[in-house]
Short mmCIF file of N, CA and C in Angstrom, two decimals:
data_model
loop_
_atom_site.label_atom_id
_atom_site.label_comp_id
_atom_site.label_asym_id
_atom_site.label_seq_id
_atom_site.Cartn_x
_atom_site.Cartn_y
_atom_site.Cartn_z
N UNK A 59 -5.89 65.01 -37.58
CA UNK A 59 -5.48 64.36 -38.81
C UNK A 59 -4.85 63.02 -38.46
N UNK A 60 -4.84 61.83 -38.96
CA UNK A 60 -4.82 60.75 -38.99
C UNK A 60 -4.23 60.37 -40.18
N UNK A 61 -2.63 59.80 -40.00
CA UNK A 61 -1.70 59.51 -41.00
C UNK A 61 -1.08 57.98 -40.92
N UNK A 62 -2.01 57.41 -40.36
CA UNK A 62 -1.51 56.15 -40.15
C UNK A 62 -2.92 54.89 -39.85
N UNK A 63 -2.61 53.58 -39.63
CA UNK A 63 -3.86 53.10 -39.12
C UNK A 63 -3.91 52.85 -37.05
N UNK A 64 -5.26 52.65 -36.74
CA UNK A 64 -5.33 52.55 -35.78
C UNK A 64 -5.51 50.68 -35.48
N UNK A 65 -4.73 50.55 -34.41
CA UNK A 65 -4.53 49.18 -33.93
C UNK A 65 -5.61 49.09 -32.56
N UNK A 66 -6.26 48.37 -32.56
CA UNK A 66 -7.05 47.38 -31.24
C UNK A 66 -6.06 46.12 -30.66
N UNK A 67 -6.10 46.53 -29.31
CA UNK A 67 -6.17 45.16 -28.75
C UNK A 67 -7.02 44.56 -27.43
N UNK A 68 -7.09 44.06 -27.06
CA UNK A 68 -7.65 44.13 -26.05
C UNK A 68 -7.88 45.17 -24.94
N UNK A 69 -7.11 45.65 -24.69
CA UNK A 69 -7.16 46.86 -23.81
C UNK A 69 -6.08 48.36 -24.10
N UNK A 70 -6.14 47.81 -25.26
CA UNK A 70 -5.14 48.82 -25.87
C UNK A 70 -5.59 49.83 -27.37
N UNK A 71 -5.33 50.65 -27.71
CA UNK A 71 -5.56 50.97 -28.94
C UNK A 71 -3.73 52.05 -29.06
N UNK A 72 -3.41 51.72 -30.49
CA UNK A 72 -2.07 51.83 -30.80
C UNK A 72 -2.56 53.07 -32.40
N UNK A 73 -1.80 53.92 -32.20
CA UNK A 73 -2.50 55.15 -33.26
C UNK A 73 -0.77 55.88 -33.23
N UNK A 74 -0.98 56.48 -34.62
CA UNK A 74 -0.11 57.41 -34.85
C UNK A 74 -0.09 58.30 -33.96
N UNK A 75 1.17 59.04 -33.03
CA UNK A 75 1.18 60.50 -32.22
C UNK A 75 0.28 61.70 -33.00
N UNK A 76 -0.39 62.00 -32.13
CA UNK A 76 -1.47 63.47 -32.48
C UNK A 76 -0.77 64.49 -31.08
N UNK A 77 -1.06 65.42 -31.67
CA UNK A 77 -0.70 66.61 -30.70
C UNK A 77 -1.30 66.25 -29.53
N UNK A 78 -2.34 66.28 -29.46
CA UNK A 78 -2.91 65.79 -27.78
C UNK A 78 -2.27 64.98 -26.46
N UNK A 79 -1.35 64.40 -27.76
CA UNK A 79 -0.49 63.46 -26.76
C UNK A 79 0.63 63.85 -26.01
N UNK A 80 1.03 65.16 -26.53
CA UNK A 80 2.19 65.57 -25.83
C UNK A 80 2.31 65.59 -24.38
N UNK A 81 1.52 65.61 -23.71
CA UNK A 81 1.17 65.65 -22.19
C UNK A 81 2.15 64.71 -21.67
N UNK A 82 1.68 63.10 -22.98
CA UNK A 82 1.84 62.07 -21.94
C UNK A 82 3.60 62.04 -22.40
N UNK A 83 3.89 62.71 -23.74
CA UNK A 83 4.97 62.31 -24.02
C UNK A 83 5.86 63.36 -23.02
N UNK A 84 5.63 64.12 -22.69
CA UNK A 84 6.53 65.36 -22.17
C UNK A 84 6.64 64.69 -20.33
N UNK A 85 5.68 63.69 -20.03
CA UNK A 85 5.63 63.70 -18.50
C UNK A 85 6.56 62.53 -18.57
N UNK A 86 6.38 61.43 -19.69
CA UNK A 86 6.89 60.41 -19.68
C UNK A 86 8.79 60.33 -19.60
N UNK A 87 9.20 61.62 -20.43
CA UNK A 87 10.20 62.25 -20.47
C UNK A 87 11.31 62.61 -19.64
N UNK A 88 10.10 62.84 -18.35
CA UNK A 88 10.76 63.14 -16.75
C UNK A 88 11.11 61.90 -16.17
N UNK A 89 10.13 60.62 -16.31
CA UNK A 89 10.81 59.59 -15.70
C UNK A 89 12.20 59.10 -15.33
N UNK A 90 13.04 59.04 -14.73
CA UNK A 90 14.75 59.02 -14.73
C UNK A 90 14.36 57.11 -15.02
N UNK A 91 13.38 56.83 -14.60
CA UNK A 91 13.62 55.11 -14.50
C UNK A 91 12.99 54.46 -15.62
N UNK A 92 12.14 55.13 -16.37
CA UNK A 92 11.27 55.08 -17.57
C UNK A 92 12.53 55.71 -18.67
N UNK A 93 12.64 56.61 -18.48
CA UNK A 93 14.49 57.39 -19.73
C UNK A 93 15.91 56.54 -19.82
N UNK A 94 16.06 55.86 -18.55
CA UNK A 94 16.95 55.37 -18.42
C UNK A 94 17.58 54.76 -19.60
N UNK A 95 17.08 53.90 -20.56
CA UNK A 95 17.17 52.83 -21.66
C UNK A 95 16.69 53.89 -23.22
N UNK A 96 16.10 54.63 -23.18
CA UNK A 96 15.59 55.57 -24.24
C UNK A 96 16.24 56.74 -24.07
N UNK A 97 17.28 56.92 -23.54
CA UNK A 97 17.74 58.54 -24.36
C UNK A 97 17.87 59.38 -22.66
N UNK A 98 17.34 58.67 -22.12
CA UNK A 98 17.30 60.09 -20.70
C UNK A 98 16.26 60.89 -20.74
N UNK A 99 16.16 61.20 -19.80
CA UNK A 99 15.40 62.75 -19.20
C UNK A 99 15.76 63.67 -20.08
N UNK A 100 14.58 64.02 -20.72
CA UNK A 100 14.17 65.37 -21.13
C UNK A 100 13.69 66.31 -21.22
N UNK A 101 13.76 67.67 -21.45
CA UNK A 101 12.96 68.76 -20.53
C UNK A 101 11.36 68.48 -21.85
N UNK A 102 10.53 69.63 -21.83
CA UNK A 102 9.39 69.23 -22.55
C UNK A 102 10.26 69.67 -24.21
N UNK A 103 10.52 70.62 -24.37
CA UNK A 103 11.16 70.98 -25.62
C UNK A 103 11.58 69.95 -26.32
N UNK A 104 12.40 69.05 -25.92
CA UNK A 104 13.04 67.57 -26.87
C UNK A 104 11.79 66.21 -26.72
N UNK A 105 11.33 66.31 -25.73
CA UNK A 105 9.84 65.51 -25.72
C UNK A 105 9.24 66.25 -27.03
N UNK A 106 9.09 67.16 -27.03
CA UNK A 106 8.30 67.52 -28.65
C UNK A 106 9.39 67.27 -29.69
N UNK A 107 10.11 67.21 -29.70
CA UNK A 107 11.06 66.72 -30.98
C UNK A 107 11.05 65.40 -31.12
N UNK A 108 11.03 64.92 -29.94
CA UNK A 108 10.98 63.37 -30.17
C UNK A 108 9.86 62.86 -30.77
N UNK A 109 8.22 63.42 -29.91
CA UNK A 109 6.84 63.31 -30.51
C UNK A 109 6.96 63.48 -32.11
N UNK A 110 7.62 64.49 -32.49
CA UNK A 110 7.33 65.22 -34.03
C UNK A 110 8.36 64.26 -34.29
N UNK A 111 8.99 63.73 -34.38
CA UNK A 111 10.10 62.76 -34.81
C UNK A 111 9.36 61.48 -35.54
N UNK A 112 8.55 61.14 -34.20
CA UNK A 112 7.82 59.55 -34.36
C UNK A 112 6.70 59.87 -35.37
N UNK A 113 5.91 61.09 -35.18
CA UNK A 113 4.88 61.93 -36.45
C UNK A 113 4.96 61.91 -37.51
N UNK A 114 6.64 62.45 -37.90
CA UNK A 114 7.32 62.38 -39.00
C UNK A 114 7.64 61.47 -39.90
N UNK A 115 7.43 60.25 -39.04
CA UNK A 115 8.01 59.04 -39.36
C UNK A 115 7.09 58.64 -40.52
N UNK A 116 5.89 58.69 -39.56
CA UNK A 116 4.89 58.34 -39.94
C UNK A 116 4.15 58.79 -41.24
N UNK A 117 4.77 60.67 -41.91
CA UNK A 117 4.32 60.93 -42.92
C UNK A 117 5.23 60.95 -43.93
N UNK A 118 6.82 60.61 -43.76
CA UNK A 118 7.59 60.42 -44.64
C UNK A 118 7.52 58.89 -45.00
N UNK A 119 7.52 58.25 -44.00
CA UNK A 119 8.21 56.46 -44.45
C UNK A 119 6.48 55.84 -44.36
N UNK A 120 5.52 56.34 -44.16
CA UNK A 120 3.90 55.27 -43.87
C UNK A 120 4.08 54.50 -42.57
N UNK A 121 4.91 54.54 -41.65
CA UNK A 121 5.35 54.17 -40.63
C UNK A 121 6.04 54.73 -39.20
N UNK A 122 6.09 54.24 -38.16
CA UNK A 122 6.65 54.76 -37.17
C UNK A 122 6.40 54.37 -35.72
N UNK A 123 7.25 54.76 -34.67
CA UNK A 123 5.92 54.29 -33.48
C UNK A 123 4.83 54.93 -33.29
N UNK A 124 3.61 53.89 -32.86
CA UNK A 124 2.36 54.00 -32.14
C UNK A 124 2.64 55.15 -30.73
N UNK A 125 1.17 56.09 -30.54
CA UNK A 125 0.99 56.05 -29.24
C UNK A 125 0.32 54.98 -28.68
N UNK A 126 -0.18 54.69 -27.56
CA UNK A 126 -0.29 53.68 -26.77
C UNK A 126 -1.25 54.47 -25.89
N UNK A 127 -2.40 53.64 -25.94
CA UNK A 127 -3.98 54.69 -25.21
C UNK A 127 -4.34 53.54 -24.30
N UNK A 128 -5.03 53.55 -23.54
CA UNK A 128 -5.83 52.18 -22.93
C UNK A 128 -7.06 52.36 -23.36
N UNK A 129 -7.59 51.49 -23.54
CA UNK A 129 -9.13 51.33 -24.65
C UNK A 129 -9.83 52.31 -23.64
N UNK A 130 -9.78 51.54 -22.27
CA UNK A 130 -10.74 51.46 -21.59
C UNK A 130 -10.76 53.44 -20.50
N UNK A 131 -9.52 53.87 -20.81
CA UNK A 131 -10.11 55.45 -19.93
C UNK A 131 -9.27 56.29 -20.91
N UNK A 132 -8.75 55.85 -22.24
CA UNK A 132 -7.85 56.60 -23.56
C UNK A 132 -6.55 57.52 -22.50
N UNK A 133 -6.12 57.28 -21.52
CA UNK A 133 -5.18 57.52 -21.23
C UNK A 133 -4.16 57.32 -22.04
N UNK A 134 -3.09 58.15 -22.55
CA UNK A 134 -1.95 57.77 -23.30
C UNK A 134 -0.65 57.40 -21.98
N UNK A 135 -0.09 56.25 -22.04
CA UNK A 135 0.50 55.53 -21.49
C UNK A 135 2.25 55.01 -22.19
N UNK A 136 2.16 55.59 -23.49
CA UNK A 136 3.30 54.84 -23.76
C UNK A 136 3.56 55.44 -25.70
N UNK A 137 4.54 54.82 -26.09
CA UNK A 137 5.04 54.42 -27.42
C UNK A 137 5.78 53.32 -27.83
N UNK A 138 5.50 52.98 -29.00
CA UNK A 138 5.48 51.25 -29.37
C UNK A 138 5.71 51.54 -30.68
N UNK A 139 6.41 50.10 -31.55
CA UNK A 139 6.03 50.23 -32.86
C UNK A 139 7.20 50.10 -33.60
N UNK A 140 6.48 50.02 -34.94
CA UNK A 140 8.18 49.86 -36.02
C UNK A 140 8.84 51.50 -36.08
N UNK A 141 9.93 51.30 -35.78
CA UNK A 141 11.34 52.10 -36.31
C UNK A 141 12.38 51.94 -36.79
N UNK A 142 12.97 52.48 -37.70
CA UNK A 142 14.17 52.50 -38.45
C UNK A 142 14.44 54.10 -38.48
N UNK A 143 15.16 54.44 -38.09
CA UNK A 143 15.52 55.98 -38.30
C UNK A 143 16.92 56.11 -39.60
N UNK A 144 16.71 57.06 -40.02
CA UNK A 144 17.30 57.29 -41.34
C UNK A 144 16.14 56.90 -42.46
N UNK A 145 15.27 55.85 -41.68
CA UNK A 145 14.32 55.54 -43.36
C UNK A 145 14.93 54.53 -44.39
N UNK A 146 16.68 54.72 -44.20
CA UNK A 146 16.73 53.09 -45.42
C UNK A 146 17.62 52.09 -44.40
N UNK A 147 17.80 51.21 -45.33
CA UNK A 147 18.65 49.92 -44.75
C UNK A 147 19.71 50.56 -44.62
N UNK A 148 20.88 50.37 -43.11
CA UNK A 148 22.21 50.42 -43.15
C UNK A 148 22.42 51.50 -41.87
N UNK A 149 21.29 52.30 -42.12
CA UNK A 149 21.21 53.67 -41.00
C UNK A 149 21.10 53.14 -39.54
N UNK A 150 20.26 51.86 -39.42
CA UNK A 150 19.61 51.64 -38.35
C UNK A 150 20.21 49.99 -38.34
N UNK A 151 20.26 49.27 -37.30
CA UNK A 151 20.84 48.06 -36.80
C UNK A 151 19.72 47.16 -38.03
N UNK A 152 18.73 47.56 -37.96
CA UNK A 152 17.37 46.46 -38.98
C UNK A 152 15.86 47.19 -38.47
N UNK A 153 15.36 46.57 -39.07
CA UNK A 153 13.71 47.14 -39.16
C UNK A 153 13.46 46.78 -36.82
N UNK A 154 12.91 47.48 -36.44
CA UNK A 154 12.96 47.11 -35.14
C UNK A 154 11.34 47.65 -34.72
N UNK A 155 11.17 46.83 -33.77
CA UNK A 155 9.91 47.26 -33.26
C UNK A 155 10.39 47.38 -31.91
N UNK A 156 10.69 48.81 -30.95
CA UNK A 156 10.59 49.12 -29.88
C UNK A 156 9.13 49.38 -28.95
N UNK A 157 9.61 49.57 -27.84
CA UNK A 157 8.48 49.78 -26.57
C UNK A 157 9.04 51.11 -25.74
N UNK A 158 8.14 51.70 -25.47
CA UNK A 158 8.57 52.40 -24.14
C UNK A 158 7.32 53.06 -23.35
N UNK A 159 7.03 52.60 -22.12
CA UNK A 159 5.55 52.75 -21.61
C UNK A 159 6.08 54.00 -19.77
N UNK A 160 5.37 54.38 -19.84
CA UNK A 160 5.25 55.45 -18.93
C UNK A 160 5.09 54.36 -17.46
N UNK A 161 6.02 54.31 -16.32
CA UNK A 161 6.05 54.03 -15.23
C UNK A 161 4.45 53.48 -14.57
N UNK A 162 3.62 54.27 -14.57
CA UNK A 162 2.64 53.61 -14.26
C UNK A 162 1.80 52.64 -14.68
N UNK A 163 2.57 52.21 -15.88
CA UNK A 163 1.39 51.25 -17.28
C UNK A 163 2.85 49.77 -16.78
N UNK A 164 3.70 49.74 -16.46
CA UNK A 164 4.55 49.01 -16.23
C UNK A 164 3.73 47.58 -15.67
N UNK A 165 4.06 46.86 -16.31
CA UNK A 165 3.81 45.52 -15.22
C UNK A 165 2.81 45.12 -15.27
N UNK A 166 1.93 45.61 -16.47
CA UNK A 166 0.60 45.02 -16.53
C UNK A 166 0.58 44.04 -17.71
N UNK A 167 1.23 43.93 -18.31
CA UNK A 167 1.24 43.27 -19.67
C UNK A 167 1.03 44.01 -20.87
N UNK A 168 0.81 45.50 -21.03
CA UNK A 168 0.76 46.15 -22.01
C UNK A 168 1.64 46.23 -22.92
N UNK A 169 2.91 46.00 -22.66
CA UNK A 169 4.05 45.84 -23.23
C UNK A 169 4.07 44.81 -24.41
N UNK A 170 3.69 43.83 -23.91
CA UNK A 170 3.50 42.72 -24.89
C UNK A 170 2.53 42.55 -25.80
N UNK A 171 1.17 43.06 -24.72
CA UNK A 171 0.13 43.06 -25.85
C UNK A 171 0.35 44.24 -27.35
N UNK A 172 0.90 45.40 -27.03
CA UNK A 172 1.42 46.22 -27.59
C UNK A 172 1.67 45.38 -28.84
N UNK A 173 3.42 45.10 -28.54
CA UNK A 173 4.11 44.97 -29.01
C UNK A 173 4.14 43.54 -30.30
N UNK A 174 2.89 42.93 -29.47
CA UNK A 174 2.72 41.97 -30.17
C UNK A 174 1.75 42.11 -31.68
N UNK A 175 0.91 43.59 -31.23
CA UNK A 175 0.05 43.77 -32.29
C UNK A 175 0.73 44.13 -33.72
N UNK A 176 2.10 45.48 -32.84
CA UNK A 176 3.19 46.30 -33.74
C UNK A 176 3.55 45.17 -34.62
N UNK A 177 4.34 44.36 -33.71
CA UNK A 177 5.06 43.32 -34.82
C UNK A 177 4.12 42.39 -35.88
N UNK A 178 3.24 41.97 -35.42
CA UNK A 178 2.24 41.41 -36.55
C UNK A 178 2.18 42.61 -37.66
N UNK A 179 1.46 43.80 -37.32
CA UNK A 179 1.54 44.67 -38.20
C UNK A 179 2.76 45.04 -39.06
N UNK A 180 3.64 44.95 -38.76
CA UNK A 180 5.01 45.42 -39.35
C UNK A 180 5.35 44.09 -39.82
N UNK A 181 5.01 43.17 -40.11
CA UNK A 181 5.02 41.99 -40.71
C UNK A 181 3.73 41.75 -41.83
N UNK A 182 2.80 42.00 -41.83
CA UNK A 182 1.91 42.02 -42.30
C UNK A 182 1.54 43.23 -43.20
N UNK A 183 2.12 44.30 -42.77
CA UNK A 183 1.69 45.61 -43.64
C UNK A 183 3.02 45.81 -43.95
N UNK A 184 3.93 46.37 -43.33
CA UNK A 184 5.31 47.02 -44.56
C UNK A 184 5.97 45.58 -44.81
N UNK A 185 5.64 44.37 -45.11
CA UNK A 185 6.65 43.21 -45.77
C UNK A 185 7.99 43.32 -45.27
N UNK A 186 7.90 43.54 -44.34
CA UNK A 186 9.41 43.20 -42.99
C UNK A 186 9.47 41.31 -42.84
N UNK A 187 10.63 41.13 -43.13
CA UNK A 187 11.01 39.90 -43.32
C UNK A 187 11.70 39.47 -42.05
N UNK A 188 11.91 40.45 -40.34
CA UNK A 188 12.65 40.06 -39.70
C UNK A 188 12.95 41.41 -38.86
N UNK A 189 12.63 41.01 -37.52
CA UNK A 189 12.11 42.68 -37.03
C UNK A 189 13.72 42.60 -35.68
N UNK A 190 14.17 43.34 -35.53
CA UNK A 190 15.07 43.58 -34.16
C UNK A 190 14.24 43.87 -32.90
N UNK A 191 14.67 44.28 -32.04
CA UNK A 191 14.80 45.29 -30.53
C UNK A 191 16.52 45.83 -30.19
N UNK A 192 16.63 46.74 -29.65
CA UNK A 192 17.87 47.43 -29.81
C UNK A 192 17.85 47.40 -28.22
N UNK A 193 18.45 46.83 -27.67
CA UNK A 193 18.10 46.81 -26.05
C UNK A 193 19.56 46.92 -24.92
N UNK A 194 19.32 47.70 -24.51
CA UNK A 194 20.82 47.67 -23.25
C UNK A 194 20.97 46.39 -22.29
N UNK A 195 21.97 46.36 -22.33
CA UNK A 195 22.29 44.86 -21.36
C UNK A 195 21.67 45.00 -19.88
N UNK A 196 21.90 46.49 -19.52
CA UNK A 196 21.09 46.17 -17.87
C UNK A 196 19.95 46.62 -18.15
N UNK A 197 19.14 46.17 -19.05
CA UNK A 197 18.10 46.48 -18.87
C UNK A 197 16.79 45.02 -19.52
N UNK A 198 16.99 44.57 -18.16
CA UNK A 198 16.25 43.52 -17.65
C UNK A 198 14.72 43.11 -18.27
N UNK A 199 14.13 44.10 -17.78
CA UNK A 199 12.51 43.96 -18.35
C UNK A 199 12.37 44.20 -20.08
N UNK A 200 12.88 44.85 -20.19
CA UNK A 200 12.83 44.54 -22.37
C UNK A 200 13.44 43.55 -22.95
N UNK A 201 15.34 42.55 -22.06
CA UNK A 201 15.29 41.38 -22.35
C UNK A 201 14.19 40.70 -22.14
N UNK A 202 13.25 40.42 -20.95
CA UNK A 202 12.38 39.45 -20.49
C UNK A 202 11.46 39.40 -21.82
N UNK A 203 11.43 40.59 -21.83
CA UNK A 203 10.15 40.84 -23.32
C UNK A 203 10.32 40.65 -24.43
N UNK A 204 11.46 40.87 -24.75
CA UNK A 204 11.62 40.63 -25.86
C UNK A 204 11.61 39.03 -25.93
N UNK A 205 12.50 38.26 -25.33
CA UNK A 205 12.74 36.99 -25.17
C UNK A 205 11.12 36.41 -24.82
N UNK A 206 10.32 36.97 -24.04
CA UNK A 206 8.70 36.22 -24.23
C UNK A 206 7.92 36.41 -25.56
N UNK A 207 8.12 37.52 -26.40
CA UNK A 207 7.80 37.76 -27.87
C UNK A 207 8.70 36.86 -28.59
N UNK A 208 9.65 35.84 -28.24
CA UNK A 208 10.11 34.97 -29.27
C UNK A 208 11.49 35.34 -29.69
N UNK A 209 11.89 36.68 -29.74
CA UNK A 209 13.45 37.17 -29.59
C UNK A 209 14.22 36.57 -29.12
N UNK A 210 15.06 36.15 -29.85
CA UNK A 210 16.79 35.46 -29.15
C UNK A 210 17.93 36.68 -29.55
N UNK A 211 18.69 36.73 -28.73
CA UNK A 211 20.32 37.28 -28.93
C UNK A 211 20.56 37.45 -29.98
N UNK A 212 20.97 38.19 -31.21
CA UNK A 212 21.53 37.86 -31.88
C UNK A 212 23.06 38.53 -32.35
N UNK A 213 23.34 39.72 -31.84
CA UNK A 213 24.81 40.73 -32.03
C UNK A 213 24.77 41.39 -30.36
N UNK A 214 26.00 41.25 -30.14
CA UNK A 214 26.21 42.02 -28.98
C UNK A 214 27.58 43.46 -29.33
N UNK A 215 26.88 44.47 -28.29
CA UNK A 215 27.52 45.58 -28.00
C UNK A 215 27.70 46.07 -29.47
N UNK A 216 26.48 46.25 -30.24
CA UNK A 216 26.22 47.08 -31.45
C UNK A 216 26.56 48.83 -30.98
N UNK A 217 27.08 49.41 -31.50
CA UNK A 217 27.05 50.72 -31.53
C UNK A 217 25.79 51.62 -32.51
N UNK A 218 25.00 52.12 -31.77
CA UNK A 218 23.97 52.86 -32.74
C UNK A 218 23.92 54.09 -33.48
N UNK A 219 23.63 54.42 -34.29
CA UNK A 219 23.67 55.35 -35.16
C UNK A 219 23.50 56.66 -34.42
N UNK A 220 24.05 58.22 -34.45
CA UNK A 220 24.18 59.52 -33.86
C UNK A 220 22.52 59.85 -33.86
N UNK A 221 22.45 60.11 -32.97
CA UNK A 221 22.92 60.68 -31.41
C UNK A 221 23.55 59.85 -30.94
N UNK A 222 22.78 58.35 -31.17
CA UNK A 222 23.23 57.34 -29.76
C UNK A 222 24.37 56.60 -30.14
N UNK A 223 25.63 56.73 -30.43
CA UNK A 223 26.60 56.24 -30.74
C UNK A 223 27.11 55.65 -29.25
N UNK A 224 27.07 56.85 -28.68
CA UNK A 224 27.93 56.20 -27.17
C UNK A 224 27.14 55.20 -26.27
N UNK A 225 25.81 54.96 -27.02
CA UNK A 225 24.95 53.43 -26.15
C UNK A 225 25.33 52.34 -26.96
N UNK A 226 25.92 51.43 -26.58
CA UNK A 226 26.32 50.10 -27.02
C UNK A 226 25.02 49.42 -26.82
N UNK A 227 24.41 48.64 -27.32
CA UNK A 227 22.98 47.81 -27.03
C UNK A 227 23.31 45.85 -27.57
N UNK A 228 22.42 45.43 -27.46
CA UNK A 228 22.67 44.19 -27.23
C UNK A 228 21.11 44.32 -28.63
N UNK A 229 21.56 43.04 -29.73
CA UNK A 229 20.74 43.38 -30.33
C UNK A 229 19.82 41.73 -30.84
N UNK A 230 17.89 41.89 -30.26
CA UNK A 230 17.39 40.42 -30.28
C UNK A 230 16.64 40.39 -31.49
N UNK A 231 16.19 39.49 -32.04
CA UNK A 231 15.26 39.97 -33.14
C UNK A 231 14.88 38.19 -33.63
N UNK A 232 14.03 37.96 -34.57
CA UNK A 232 13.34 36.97 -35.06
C UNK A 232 13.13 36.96 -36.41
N UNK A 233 12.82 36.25 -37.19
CA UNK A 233 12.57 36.36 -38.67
C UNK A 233 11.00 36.19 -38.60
N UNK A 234 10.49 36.60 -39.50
CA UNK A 234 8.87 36.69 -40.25
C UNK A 234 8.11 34.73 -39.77
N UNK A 235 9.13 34.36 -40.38
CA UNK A 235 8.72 33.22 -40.30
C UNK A 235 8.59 32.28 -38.63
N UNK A 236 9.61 32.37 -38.09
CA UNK A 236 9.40 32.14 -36.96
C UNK A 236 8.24 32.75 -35.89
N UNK A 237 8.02 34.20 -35.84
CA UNK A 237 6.93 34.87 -35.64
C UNK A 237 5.97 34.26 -35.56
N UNK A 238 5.59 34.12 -36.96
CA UNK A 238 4.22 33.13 -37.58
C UNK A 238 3.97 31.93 -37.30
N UNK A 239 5.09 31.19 -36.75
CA UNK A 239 5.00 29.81 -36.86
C UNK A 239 4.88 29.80 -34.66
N UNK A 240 5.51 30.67 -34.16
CA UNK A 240 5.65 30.69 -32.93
C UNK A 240 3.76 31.04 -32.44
N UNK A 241 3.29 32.36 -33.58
CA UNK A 241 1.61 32.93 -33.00
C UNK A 241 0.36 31.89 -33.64
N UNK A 242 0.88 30.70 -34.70
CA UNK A 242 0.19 29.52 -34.74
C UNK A 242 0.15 28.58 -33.54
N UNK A 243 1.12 28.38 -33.06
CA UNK A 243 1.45 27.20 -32.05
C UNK A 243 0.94 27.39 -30.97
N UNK A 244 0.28 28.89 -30.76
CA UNK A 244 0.31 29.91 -29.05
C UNK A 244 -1.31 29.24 -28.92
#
């Protein structure tokens, strides 16, 4: 079943979580260096809560994160995409489009290409006027990214909504317009 649309990119295809995927979400889970910035290591049990979480998202709000396939061998590699948890304004820092890719997809540029499709889409389909990233200070490679997607600084040492209250994050984000005016100029 298919509750969402499917995204192309070049070497990517970006789809709502289907059960099939749990594999990649439950292995991805174990990473200590991949968890580090997302929540930690988890056994497979909360990897499926998390999967059915992002699922959920997707059939309550028309939205949520993407899995993350590679066109080219449909390996699932990752999750991407708009989130807001709670569903309205106030719950969540702002409309955000996160990343989080499985250790071996690292370093290829998937991240961006991803992320770049999410945010067009979440600009283009739910009328998001101005997207975040919710990002920890030592964590280097999602500043870089975010800041190459056009993200600047904008609140520091935000406290996030329960569970994650006790992660302080550093929070980057862009308006609609800048976006647009930054993927004209490219």
């Amino acid at each position: 079943m298919t509750i969402g649309p499917t995204l192309t990119t070049a070497r990517l295809i970006l789809r709502p979580p289907q059960h099939e995927d749990f594999d990649g979400f439950a292995s991805m889970a174990q990473e200590e260096d991949t968890m580090r910035f997302i929540g930690g290591v988890a056994p497979r049990d909360a990897a499926w809560r998390g999967m059915a979480s992002l699922a959920g998202s997707w059939a309550l709000l028309g939205y949520g994160m993407f899995s993350v396939l590679r066109r080219d061998t449909g390996e699932w590699i990752g999750r991407m995409g708009p989130w807001r948890p709670g569903g309205k304004e106030g719950a969540w820092p702002g409309d955000e489009v996160g990343w989080g890719l499985k250790r071996s997809a690292m370093g290829q540029g998937f991240a961006a290409e991803g992320a770049t499709a999410a945010i067009d889409w979440a600009f283009d389909h739910l009328g998001w006027k101005h997207v975040i990233h919710c990002i920890d200070k030592q964590n280097a490679p999602s500043i870089a990214l975010a800041e190459r997607l056009g993200s600047k600084r904008e609140r520091e040492d935000v406290e996030l909504a329960p569970p994650f209250e006790m992660h302080k994050v550093d929070i980057y984000g862009q308006s609609k317009a800048d976006w647009k005016a930054r993927r004209r100029s490219a």
